[in-house]
Structures are given as C-alpha cells and as structure tokens.
Short mmCIF file of C-alpha atoms and ligand atoms in Angstrom, two decimals:
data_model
loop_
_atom_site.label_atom_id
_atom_site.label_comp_id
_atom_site.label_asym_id
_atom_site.label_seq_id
_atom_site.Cartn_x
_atom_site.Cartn_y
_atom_site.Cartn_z
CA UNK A 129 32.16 -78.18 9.42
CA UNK A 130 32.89 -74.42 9.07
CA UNK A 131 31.15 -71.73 11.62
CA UNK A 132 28.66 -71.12 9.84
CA UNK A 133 27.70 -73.98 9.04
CA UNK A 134 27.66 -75.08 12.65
CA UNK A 135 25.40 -72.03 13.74
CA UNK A 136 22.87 -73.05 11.06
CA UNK A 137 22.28 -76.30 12.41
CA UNK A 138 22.35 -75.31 16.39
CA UNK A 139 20.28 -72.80 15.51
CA UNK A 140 17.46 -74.97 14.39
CA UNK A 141 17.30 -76.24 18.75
CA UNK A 142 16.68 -72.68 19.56
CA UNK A 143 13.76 -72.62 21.97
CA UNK A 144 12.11 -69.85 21.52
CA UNK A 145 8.11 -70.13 22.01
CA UNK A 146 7.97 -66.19 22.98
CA UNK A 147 9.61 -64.62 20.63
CA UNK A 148 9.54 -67.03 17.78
CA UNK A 149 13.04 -65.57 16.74
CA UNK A 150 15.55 -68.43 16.68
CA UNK A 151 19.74 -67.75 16.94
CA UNK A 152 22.83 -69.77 16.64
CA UNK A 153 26.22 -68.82 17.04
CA UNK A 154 29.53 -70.65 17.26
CA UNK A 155 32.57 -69.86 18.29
CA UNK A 156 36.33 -71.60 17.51
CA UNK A 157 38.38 -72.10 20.47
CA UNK A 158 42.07 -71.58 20.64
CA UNK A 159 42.20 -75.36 19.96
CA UNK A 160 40.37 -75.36 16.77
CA UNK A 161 37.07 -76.81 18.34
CA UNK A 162 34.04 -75.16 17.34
CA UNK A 163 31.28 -74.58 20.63
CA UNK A 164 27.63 -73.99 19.56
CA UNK A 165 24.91 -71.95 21.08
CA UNK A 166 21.24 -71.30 20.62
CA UNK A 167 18.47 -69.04 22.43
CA UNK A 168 16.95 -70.62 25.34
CA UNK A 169 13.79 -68.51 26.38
CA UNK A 170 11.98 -69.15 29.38
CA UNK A 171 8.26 -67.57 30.24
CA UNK A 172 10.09 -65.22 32.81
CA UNK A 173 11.20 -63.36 30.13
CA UNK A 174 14.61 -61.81 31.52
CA UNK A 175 15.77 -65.39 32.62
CA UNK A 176 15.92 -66.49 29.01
CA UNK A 177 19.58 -66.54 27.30
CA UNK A 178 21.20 -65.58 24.13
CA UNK A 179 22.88 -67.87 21.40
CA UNK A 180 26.36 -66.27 22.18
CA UNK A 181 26.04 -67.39 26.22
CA UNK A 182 24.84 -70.51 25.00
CA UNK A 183 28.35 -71.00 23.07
CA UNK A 184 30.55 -69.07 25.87
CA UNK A 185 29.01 -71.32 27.98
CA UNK A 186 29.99 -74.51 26.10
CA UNK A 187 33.22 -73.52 25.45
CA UNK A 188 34.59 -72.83 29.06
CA UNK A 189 32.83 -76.07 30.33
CA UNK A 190 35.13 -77.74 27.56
CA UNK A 191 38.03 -75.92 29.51
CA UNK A 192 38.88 -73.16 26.86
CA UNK A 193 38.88 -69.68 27.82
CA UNK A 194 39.94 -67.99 24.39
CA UNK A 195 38.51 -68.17 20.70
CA UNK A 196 39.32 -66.81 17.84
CA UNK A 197 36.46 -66.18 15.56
CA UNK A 198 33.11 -65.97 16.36
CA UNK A 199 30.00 -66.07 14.25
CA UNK A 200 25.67 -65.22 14.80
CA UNK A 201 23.10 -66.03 12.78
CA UNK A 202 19.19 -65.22 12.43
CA UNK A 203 16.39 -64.85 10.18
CA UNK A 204 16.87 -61.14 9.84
CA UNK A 205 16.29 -58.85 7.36
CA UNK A 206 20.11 -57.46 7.97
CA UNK A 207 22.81 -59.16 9.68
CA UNK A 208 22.05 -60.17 13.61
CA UNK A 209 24.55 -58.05 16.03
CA UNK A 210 25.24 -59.47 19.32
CA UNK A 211 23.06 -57.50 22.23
CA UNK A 212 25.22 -54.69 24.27
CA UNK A 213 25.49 -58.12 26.86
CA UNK A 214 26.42 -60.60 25.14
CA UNK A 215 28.91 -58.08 23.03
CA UNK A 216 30.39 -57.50 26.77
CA UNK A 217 30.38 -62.00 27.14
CA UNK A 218 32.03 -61.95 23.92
CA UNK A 219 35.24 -59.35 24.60
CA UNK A 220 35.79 -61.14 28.05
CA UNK A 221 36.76 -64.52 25.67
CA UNK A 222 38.24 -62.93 22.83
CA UNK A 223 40.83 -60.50 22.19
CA UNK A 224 40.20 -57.07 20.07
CA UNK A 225 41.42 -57.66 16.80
CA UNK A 226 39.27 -61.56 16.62
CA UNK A 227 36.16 -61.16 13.76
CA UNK A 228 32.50 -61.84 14.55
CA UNK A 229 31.08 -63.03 11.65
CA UNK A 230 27.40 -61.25 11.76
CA UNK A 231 24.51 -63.17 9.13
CA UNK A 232 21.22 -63.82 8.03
CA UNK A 233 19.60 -66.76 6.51
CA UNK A 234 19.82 -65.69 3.58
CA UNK A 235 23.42 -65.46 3.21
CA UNK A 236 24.23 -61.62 4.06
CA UNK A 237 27.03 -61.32 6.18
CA UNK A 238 28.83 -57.84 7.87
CA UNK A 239 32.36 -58.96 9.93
CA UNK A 240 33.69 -56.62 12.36
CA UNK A 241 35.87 -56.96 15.00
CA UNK A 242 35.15 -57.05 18.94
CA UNK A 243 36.64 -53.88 19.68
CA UNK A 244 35.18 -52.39 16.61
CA UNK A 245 31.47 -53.74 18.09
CA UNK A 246 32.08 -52.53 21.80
CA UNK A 247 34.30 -49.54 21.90
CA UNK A 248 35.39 -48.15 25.29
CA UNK A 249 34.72 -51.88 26.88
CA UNK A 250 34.53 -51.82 30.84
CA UNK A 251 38.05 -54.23 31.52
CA UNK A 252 39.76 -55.20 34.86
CA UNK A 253 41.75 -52.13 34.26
CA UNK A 254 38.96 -49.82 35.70
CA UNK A 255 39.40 -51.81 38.37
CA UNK A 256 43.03 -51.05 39.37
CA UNK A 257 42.56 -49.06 42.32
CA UNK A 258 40.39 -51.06 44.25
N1 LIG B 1 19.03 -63.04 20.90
C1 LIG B 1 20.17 -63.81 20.86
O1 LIG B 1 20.14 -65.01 21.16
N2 LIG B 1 21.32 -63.21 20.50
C2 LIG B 1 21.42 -61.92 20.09
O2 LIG B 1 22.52 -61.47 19.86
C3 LIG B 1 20.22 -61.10 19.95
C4 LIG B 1 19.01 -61.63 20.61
C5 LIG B 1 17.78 -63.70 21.28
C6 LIG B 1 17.26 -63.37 22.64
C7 LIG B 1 15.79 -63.69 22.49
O3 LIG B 1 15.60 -65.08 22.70
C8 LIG B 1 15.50 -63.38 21.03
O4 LIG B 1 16.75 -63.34 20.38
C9 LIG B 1 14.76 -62.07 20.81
O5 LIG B 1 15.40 -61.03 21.46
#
C-alpha cells in the first residue's frame, strides 16, 4: 500500500462530528513502515487533534523517531497544508529536505518540503544558552 493510499482509507475513521471535515495522513518511518493518522475532534473544541499527531503519534509508540515522507489528505478544493502546529510536529520527526505530499480527493497534489513549509523553524539551537 503506497501513502496515499493509506491516508485515504484512515481517513475514512476520522471523527469529526463538529467540523464535518475529515483528514488522513501517513507517514513512512525510517524502517519502511507506514503510520496512519486521522482527526479526532472532541466537543471541547481545542482538545481535538489533527491527522498528522494522529500519525506522529503512532509512529513513536512503534519506537521510530524519523520518517521520510509524509503525506495529508482532505476533501478540499486545493491541496490540505498541515496547520502552523502540526507543521512544527512534523519538522521535529523529519529532516528538511523529506517531501510532504499535500492532496485532495480528487487527486490534486502540491509536494514541498518541511523546511520549504516552515521556514525559520524554532530548533533546540535557540536553546543553546540556557
Ligand atoms: N485538521 C487536520 O487534521 N490537519 C490539518 O492539517 C488541518 C486541520 C483538522 C482539525 C479539525 O478536526 C478539522 O481539520 C478542521 O480544522
């Protein structure tokens, strides 16, 4: 199964009562597994999560910390881009130069990289005087 394929069907488990808008994304590990996410909403509105933490999620409780291509998908009328968080969840996982695959049902897709979708990233370098 490719990524794509794998965020079509996860997708499809997206609970997402409030906002009726369902996303998958999936994301292949260092390994070669592929780790699946969907939305998860919840009626406290800011306690809901996004596909992408949904995969992130899977993949280090499967003990991986790195993929290598990533991929969202959503009923859009353009290709779905990651929120400014979960763009932040993504570049913690992945290194610059990996490709997140951004598509719609339909079959549009736009692929940029993780440094191209969160220039000047916050990184554990700001942190080196502390
Ligand atoms: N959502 C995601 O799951 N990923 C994104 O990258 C964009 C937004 C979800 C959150 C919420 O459940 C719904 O889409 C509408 O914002």
């Amino acid at each position: 199964m490719d990524l794509r394929e794998a965020a079509e069907k996860v997708r499809e488990n997206a609970y997402v009562p409030y906002s009726k808008f369902k996303v998958g994304a999936a994301l292949r590990g260092a390994s070669g597994t592929i780790y699946v996410g969907c939305n998860v909403e919840n009626v406290a509105y800011p306690e809901g999560t996004c596909a992408e933490a949904g995969a992130i999620a899977a993949m280090v409780a499967a003990g991986e910390t790195e993929f290598t291509e990533a991929l969202v998908i959503a009923d859009s009328p353009t290709p779905v881009p990651p929120c400014g968080g979960c763009r932040q969840k993504l570049v913690e996982f992945g290194k610059a130069e990996v490709k997140l695959t951004m598509c719609t049902t339909d079959g549009a897709e736009t692929v940029m990289t993780l440094a191209e979708v969160l220039p000047g990233r916050f990184d554990a370098s700001h942190m080196e005087r502390t």
